[in-house]
Tab-separated table of C-alpha atoms in Angstrom:
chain	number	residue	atom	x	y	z
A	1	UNK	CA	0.000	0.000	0.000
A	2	UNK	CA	2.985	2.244	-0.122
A	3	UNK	CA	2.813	4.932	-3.077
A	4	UNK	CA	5.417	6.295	-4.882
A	5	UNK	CA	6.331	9.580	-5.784
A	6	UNK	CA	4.661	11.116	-8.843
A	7	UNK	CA	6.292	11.289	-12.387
A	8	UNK	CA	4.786	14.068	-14.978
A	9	UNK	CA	4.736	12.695	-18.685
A	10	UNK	CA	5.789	16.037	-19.836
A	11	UNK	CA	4.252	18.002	-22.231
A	12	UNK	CA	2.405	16.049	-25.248
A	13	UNK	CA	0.677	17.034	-28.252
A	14	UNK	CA	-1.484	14.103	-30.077
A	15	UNK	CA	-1.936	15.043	-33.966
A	16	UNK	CA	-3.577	11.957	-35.336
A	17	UNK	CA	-4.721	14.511	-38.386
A	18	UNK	CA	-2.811	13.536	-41.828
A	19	UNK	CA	-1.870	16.643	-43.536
A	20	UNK	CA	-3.321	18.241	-46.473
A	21	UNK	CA	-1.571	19.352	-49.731
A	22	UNK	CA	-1.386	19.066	-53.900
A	23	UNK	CA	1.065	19.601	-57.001
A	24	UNK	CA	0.470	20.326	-60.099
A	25	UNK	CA	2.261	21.064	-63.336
A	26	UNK	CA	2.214	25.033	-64.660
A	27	UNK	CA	0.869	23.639	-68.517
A	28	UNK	CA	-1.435	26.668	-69.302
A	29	UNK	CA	-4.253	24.529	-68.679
A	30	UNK	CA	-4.695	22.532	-71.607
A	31	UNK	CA	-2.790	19.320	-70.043
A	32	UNK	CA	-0.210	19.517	-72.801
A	33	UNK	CA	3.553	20.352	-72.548
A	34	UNK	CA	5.400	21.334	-75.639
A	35	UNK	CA	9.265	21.075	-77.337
A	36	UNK	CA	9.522	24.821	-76.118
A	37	UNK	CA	8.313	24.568	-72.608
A	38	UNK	CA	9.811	21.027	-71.312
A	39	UNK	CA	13.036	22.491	-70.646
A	40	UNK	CA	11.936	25.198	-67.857
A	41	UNK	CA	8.671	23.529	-66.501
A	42	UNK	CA	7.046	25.187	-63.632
A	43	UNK	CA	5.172	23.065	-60.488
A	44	UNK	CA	2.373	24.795	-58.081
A	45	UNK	CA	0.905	23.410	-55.316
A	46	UNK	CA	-0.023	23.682	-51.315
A	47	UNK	CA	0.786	22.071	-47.934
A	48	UNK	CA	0.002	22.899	-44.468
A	49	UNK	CA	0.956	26.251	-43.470
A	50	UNK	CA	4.092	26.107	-40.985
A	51	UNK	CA	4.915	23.227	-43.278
A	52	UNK	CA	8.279	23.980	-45.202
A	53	UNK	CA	10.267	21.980	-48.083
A	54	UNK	CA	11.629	19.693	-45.936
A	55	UNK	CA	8.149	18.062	-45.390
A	56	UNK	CA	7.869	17.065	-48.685
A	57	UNK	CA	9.034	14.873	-51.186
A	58	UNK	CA	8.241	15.488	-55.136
A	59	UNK	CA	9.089	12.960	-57.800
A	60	UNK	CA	8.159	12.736	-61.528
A	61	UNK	CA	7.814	9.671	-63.784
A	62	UNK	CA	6.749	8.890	-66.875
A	63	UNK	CA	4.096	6.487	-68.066
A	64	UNK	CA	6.297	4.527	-70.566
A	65	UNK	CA	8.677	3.208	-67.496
A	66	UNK	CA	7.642	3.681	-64.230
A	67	UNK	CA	11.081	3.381	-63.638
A	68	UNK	CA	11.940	6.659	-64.927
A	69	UNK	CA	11.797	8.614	-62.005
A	70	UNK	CA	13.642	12.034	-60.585
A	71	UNK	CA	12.804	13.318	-57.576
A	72	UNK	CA	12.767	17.282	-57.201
A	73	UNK	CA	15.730	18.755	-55.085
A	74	UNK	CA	14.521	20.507	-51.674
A	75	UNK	CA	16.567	23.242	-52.361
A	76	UNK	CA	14.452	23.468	-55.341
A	77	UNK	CA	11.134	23.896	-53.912
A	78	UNK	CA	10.296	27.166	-52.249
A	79	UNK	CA	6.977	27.087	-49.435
A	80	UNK	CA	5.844	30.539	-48.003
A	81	UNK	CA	4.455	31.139	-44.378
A	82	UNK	CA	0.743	30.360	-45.557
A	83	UNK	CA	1.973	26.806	-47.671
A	84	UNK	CA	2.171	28.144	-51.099
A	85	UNK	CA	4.373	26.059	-53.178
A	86	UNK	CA	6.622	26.310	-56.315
A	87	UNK	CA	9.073	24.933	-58.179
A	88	UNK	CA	10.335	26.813	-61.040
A	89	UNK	CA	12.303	25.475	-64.525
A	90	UNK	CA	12.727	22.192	-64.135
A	91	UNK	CA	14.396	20.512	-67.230
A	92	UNK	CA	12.147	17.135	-68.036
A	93	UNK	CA	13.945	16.836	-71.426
A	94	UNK	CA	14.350	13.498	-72.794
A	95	UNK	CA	18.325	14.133	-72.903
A	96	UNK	CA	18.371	15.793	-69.199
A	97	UNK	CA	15.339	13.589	-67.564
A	98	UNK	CA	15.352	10.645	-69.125
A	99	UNK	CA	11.590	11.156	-69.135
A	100	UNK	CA	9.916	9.826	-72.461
A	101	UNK	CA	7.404	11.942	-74.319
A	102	UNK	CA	3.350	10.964	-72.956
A	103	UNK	CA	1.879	11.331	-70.453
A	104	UNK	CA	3.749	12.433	-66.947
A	105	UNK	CA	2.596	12.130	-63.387
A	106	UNK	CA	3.765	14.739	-60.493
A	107	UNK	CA	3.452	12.890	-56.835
A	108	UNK	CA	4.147	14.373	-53.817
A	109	UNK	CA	4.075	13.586	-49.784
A	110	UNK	CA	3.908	15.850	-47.392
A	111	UNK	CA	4.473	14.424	-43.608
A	112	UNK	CA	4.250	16.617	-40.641
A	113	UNK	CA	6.034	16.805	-37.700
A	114	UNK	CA	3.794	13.934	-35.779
A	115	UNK	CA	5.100	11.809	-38.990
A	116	UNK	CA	1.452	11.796	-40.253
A	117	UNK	CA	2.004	11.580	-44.424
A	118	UNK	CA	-0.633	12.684	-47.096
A	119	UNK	CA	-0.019	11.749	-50.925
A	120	UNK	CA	-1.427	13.658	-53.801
A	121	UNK	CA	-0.244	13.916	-57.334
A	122	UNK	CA	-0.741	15.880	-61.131
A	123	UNK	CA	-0.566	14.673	-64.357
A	124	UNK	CA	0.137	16.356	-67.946
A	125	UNK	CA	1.211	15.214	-71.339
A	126	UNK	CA	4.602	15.992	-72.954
A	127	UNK	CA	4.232	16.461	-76.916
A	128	UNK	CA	7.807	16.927	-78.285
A	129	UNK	CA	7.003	16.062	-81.638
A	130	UNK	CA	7.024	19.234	-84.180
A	131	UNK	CA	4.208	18.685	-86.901
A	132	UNK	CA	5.436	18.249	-90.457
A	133	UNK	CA	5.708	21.967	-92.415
A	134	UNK	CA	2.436	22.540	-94.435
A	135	UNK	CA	2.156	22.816	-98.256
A	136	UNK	CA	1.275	25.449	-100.676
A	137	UNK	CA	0.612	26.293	-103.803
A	138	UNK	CA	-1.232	28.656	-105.896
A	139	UNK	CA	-4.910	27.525	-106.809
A	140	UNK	CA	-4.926	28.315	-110.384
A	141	UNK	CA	-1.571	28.830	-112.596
A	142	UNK	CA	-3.647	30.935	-114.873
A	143	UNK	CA	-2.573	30.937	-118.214
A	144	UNK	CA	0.722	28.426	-118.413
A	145	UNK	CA	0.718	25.876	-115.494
A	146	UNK	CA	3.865	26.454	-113.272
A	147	UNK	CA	5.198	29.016	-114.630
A	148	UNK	CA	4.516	31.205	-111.603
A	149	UNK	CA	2.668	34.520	-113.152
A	150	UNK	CA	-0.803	34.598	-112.611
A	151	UNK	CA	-3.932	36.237	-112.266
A	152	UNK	CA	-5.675	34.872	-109.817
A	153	UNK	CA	-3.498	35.277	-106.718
A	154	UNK	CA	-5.212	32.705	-104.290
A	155	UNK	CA	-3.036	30.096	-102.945
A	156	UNK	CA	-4.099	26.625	-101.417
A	157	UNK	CA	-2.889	25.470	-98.004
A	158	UNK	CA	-2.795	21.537	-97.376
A	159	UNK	CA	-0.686	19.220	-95.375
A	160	UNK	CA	-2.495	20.458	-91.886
A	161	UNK	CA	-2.907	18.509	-89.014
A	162	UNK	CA	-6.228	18.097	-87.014
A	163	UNK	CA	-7.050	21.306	-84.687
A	164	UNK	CA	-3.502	22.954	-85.518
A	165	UNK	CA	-3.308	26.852	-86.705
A	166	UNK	CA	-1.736	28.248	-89.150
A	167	UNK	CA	0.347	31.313	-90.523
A	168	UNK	CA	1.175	33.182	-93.524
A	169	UNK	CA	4.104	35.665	-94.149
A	170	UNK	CA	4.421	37.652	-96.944
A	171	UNK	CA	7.918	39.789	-96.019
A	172	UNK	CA	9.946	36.372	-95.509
A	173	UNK	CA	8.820	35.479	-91.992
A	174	UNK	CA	9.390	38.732	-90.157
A	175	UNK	CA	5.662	39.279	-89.457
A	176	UNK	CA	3.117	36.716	-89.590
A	177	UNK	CA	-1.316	36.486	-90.279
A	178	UNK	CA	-2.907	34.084	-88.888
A	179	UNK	CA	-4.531	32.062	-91.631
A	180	UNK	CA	-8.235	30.827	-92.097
A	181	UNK	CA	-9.612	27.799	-93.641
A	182	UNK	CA	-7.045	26.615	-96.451
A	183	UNK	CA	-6.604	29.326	-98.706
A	184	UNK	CA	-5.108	32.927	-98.494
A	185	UNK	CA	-5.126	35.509	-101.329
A	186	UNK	CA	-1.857	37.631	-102.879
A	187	UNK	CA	-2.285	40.734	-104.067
A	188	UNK	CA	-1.471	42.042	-107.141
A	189	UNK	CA	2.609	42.390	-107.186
A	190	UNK	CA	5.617	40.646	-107.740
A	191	UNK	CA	7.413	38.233	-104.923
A	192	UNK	CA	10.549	36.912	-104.831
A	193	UNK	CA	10.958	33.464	-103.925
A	194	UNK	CA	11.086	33.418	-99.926
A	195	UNK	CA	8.994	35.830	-99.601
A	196	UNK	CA	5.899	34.383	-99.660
A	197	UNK	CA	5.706	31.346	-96.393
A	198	UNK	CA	3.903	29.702	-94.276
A	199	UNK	CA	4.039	27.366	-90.893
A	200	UNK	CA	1.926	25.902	-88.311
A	201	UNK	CA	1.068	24.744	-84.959
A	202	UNK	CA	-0.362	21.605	-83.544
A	203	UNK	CA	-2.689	21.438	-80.098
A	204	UNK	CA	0.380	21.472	-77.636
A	205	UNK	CA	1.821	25.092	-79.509
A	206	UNK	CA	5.393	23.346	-81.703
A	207	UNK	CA	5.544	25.564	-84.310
A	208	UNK	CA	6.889	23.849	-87.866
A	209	UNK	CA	9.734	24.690	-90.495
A	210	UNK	CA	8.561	27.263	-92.536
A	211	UNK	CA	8.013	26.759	-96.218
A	212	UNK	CA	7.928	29.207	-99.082
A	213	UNK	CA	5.798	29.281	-102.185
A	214	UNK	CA	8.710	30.136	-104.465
A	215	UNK	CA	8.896	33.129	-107.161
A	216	UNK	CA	5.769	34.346	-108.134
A	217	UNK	CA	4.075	37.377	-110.019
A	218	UNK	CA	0.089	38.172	-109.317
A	219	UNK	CA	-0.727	40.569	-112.688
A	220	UNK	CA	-4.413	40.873	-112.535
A	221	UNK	CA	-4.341	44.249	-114.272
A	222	UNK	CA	-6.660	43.289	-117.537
A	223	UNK	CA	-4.160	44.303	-120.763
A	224	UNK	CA	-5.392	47.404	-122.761
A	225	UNK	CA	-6.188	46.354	-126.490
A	226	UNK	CA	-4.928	49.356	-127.999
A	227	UNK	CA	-1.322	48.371	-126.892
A	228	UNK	CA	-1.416	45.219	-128.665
């Protein structure tokens, strides 16, 4: 029946709570990443505020090889006092990554400080592929076929691929118009070949080579019969 002395546990703090967080690739909202963007890509996400980097663990891998995996240096990743977080121009090019082109999964987990862990992830597509430069010519060689004087100074656009845009120069690529439909019309004048190009763009914004329609005069100017 003898008791002891008392003995305090100490101060305690149960957190049983997981965190919260997520990640996300910066891919302008269409899901797609193209040859221009892969090498600086941007990741945005949240934790828990009082959180910081060293909470969380990012890693990236590709759907062709699970395998293929890097994991995102903490130095890396910045977290502000309310849990924003960003990672800025990462370099998921084939040659640096060894990420393949498809489809590409973000994962992170966060664990706090009572070693509780939450997992969340992100997923885009990588399209590295640039589409395949258009062709043109002009609709109707008036007069003798390919001989590149004309009067009717519409020219034909083909070679497109589903939903991509298009582009016509006519000053040898230093300004561009966007194009509609397939055709675009010259006016009256005389271009030298280079002058006259066009390019486009598939869904995920890689632009083409550009491609030129060659030499050609547009003389719609109907000849006086008194001069002949």
């Amino acid at each position: 029946g003898n008791v002891s002395n008392e003995v305090s546990l100490g101060a305690v703090t149960i957190d049983a709570t997981a965190p919260t967080g997520s990640i996300a690739f910066v891919d302008g909202d269409d899901g797609l990443l193209n040859l221009a963007a892969i090498s600086a890509v941007d990741l945005t996400g949240s934790i828990e505020a009082g959180l910081d980097s060293s909470n969380v663990v990012i890693t990236i891998t590709d759907s062709a090889d699970p395998a293929n995996e890097i994991t995102v240096a903490t130095t890396d990743i910045t977290v502000d006092g309310a849990g924003n977080l960003s990672v800025t121009g990462l370099d998921l090019s084939t040659a640096t990554s060894g990420l393949t082109e498809g489809a590409l999964t973000v994962s992170m987990t966060v664990t706090d400080v009572a070693g509780n862990t939450f997992e969340t992830d992100g997923t885009t597509t990588s399209d590295l592929t640039v589409p395949e430069a258009p062709s043109l010519a002009l609709t109707n060689d008036t007069n003798i076929t390919d001989d590149g004087i004309t009067s009717n100074g519409e020219v034909t656009v083909s070679g497109l691929e589903t939903d991509a845009t298009w582009e016509y120069s006519l000053d040898g690529g230093s300004t561009w118009n966007d194009g509609t439909g397939t055709t675009f019309t010259l006016e009256e004048g005389v271009y030298a070949d280079g002058v006259v190009q066009i390019r486009q763009t598939d869904v995920a914004g890689n632009v083409s080579n550009e491609v030129s329609l060659g030499a050609v005069t547009v003389d719609t100017t109907i000849a006086d019969p008194a001069l002949a």
